[in-house]
Amino acid sequence: MQVTGQGITVFCSASTAVAPAYLETARALGTAIAEAGGVVIYGGAHVGCMGSVADAALAAGGRVVGVIPTLLVEKEVAHTGLTELIVVDTMHQRKAIMSERAAAYVVLPGGFGTFEELFEVITWKQLGMHNRPIILVNVAGYYDAILAQVALGIAELVIKPEYGQLFIAVENVVDAMSVLAAAPEPELPIETWF
């Protein structure tokens, strides 16, 4: 996939208490997307990994689009220095716009919101609603437990083995950008999702 001009949706934490390695990875990703000519699409906050990915992309001359619900604007976490800030009423609208503008998804460490976003786009891909790359950046083993749970689901036959290919786990930003460059991923046959 040619990243230039493409929206790369990034899901990640807004926590201000995250490990420095997570913030460093967010900055590296923002820089890499901008240098490749991509557009960062993200949740619109100025704090945590969200703020780091946005600030780094902007500093590298990139374009950044934030999508944030009014509730979070009112809590004063909206990033006001973006290329574009879209304020919506609900979290559902936020995710819909972030997905509409996505050519690919990159997932960094995050909490419940990030987990929910990750599993939603995986489920949409399973159902044939999109065929965009989903890249999980497993910084310092953060997602090891989720990867183990997916492997258990496959072993227990509640997840089809081929659905283990719906996303790709990598350890760093360099590998994530390599996956993006090699996309599109091969389409999986989706006769039935169950």
Coordinates of C-alpha atoms in Angstrom, one line a residue:
M1 CA 0.0 0.0 0.0
Q2 CA 1.3 3.4 -0.8
V3 CA 1.0 5.4 2.4
T4 CA 1.2 8.8 0.8
G5 CA -2.1 10.6 1.1
Q6 CA -3.7 7.6 2.9
G7 CA -5.5 7.9 6.3
I8 CA -3.8 5.7 8.9
T9 CA -6.1 5.4 11.9
V10 CA -4.2 5.1 15.2
F11 CA -5.9 3.7 18.3
C12 CA -4.0 4.3 21.5
S13 CA -4.1 5.5 25.1
A14 CA -4.9 9.0 26.3
S15 CA -3.5 8.2 29.8
T16 CA -0.9 10.6 31.1
A17 CA 0.6 7.9 33.3
V18 CA 1.8 5.4 30.6
A19 CA 5.3 4.0 30.4
P20 CA 7.9 6.1 28.5
A21 CA 8.3 3.3 26.0
Y22 CA 4.7 3.7 24.9
L23 CA 5.1 7.5 24.4
E24 CA 8.3 7.0 22.5
T25 CA 6.6 4.5 20.2
A26 CA 3.7 6.8 19.7
R27 CA 6.1 9.6 18.7
A28 CA 8.0 7.3 16.4
L29 CA 4.7 6.2 14.7
G30 CA 3.5 9.8 14.2
T31 CA 6.8 10.7 12.7
A32 CA 6.9 7.7 10.4
I33 CA 3.4 8.2 9.1
A34 CA 4.1 11.8 8.4
E35 CA 7.4 11.1 6.7
A36 CA 5.7 8.5 4.5
G37 CA 3.2 11.1 3.5
G38 CA 0.3 9.6 5.4
V39 CA -2.4 11.3 7.3
V40 CA -2.8 10.4 11.0
I41 CA -6.4 9.8 12.0
Y42 CA -6.9 9.5 15.7
G43 CA -9.1 10.2 18.7
G44 CA -8.3 13.9 18.9
A45 CA -6.8 14.2 22.4
H46 CA -3.7 16.2 23.3
V47 CA -2.6 13.9 26.1
G48 CA -0.9 10.5 26.5
C49 CA 0.0 8.4 23.5
M50 CA -2.7 10.2 21.5
G51 CA -1.1 13.6 22.0
S52 CA 2.4 12.1 21.3
V53 CA 1.4 10.6 18.0
A54 CA -0.3 13.8 16.9
D55 CA 2.5 16.2 18.0
A56 CA 5.2 14.1 16.4
A57 CA 3.3 13.9 13.1
L58 CA 2.7 17.6 13.1
A59 CA 6.4 18.3 13.9
A60 CA 7.4 16.2 11.0
G61 CA 5.2 18.2 8.7
G62 CA 2.4 15.7 8.5
R63 CA -1.4 16.1 8.5
V64 CA -3.4 15.0 11.5
V65 CA -7.1 14.6 11.8
G66 CA -8.6 14.2 15.3
V67 CA -12.1 13.0 15.9
I68 CA -13.4 13.6 19.4
P69 CA -16.8 13.6 21.1
T70 CA -18.2 16.7 22.8
L71 CA -17.9 15.1 26.2
L72 CA -14.1 15.0 25.9
V73 CA -13.9 18.5 24.4
E74 CA -15.7 19.7 27.6
K75 CA -13.1 17.9 29.7
E76 CA -10.5 20.0 27.9
V77 CA -8.5 17.1 26.4
A78 CA -9.1 18.1 22.7
H79 CA -5.9 18.9 20.7
T80 CA -6.5 22.4 19.3
G81 CA -3.4 22.4 17.0
L82 CA -4.4 19.8 14.5
T83 CA -4.9 20.0 10.7
E84 CA -8.5 19.2 11.3
L85 CA -10.5 18.5 14.5
I86 CA -13.9 16.9 14.1
V87 CA -16.2 17.2 17.1
V88 CA -19.0 14.6 17.2
D89 CA -21.9 13.8 19.6
T90 CA -21.1 10.2 20.4
M91 CA -18.3 7.6 20.6
H92 CA -20.1 5.6 17.9
Q93 CA -19.8 8.6 15.5
R94 CA -16.2 9.0 16.4
K95 CA -15.4 5.4 15.5
A96 CA -17.4 5.6 12.3
I97 CA -15.5 8.6 11.0
M98 CA -12.2 7.2 12.0
S99 CA -13.0 4.1 10.1
E100 CA -14.4 5.9 7.1
R101 CA -11.1 7.8 6.7
A102 CA -8.9 4.7 7.3
A103 CA -6.8 2.9 4.8
A104 CA -5.3 1.0 7.6
Y105 CA -5.4 0.7 11.4
V106 CA -2.4 0.8 13.7
V107 CA -3.0 -0.1 17.4
L108 CA -0.6 1.0 20.1
P109 CA -0.9 0.2 23.9
G110 CA -4.2 1.5 25.3
G111 CA -7.0 0.7 27.7
F112 CA -10.6 -0.4 27.4
G113 CA -11.4 2.1 24.6
T114 CA -8.4 0.9 22.6
F115 CA -9.3 -2.8 23.2
E116 CA -12.9 -2.1 22.1
E117 CA -11.7 -0.3 18.9
L118 CA -9.3 -3.1 18.1
F119 CA -11.8 -5.9 18.5
E120 CA -14.5 -3.9 16.6
V121 CA -12.3 -3.4 13.5
I122 CA -11.2 -7.1 13.7
T123 CA -14.9 -8.2 13.9
W124 CA -15.8 -5.9 10.9
K125 CA -13.0 -7.5 8.9
Q126 CA -14.1 -11.0 9.9
L127 CA -17.6 -10.1 8.7
G128 CA -16.2 -8.8 5.3
M129 CA -17.1 -5.1 6.0
H130 CA -13.5 -4.1 5.2
N131 CA -10.2 -5.6 4.2
R132 CA -7.9 -2.9 5.6
P133 CA -4.6 -3.9 7.4
I134 CA -4.9 -4.1 11.2
I135 CA -1.5 -3.8 12.8
L136 CA -1.1 -4.4 16.5
V137 CA 2.2 -2.9 17.8
N138 CA 3.0 -5.1 20.8
V139 CA 5.4 -2.7 22.6
A140 CA 7.3 -4.4 25.3
G141 CA 4.9 -7.4 25.3
Y142 CA 1.9 -5.2 26.2
Y143 CA -0.5 -7.3 24.1
D144 CA 1.0 -10.7 24.9
A145 CA -2.1 -11.6 26.9
I146 CA -4.5 -10.7 24.2
L147 CA -2.5 -12.6 21.6
A148 CA -2.5 -15.6 24.0
Q149 CA -6.3 -15.3 24.4
V150 CA -6.7 -15.2 20.6
A151 CA -4.5 -18.3 20.3
L152 CA -6.6 -20.0 23.0
G153 CA -9.8 -19.1 21.1
I154 CA -8.4 -20.7 18.0
A155 CA -7.2 -23.8 19.9
E156 CA -10.7 -24.1 21.5
L157 CA -12.4 -23.7 18.1
V158 CA -14.4 -20.6 19.0
I159 CA -12.3 -18.6 16.5
K160 CA -11.6 -20.1 13.1
P161 CA -7.9 -20.6 12.5
E162 CA -7.8 -18.4 9.5
Y163 CA -9.2 -15.5 11.5
G164 CA -5.8 -15.4 13.3
Q165 CA -4.7 -13.7 10.1
L166 CA -7.2 -10.8 10.4
F167 CA -4.6 -8.7 12.1
I168 CA -0.8 -8.7 12.3
A169 CA 1.2 -8.2 15.5
V170 CA 4.6 -6.5 15.3
E171 CA 7.0 -5.3 17.9
N172 CA 7.9 -1.9 16.7
V173 CA 7.1 1.0 14.4
V174 CA 9.6 0.0 11.7
D175 CA 7.9 -3.4 11.3
A176 CA 4.5 -1.7 11.4
M177 CA 5.5 0.6 8.5
S178 CA 6.9 -2.4 6.6
V179 CA 3.5 -4.1 6.9
L180 CA 1.8 -1.0 5.6
A181 CA 4.1 -0.8 2.7
A182 CA 3.4 -4.5 1.8
A183 CA -0.4 -4.1 2.1
P184 CA -3.0 -4.8 0.9
E185 CA -3.3 -8.0 2.8
P186 CA -4.7 -11.0 0.9
E187 CA -8.4 -11.3 1.2
L188 CA -9.7 -14.1 3.4
P189 CA -12.5 -16.2 2.0
I190 CA -15.5 -15.3 4.1
E191 CA -18.2 -17.9 3.3
T192 CA -19.5 -17.8 6.9
W193 CA -18.2 -16.0 9.9
F194 CA -19.2 -18.7 12.4

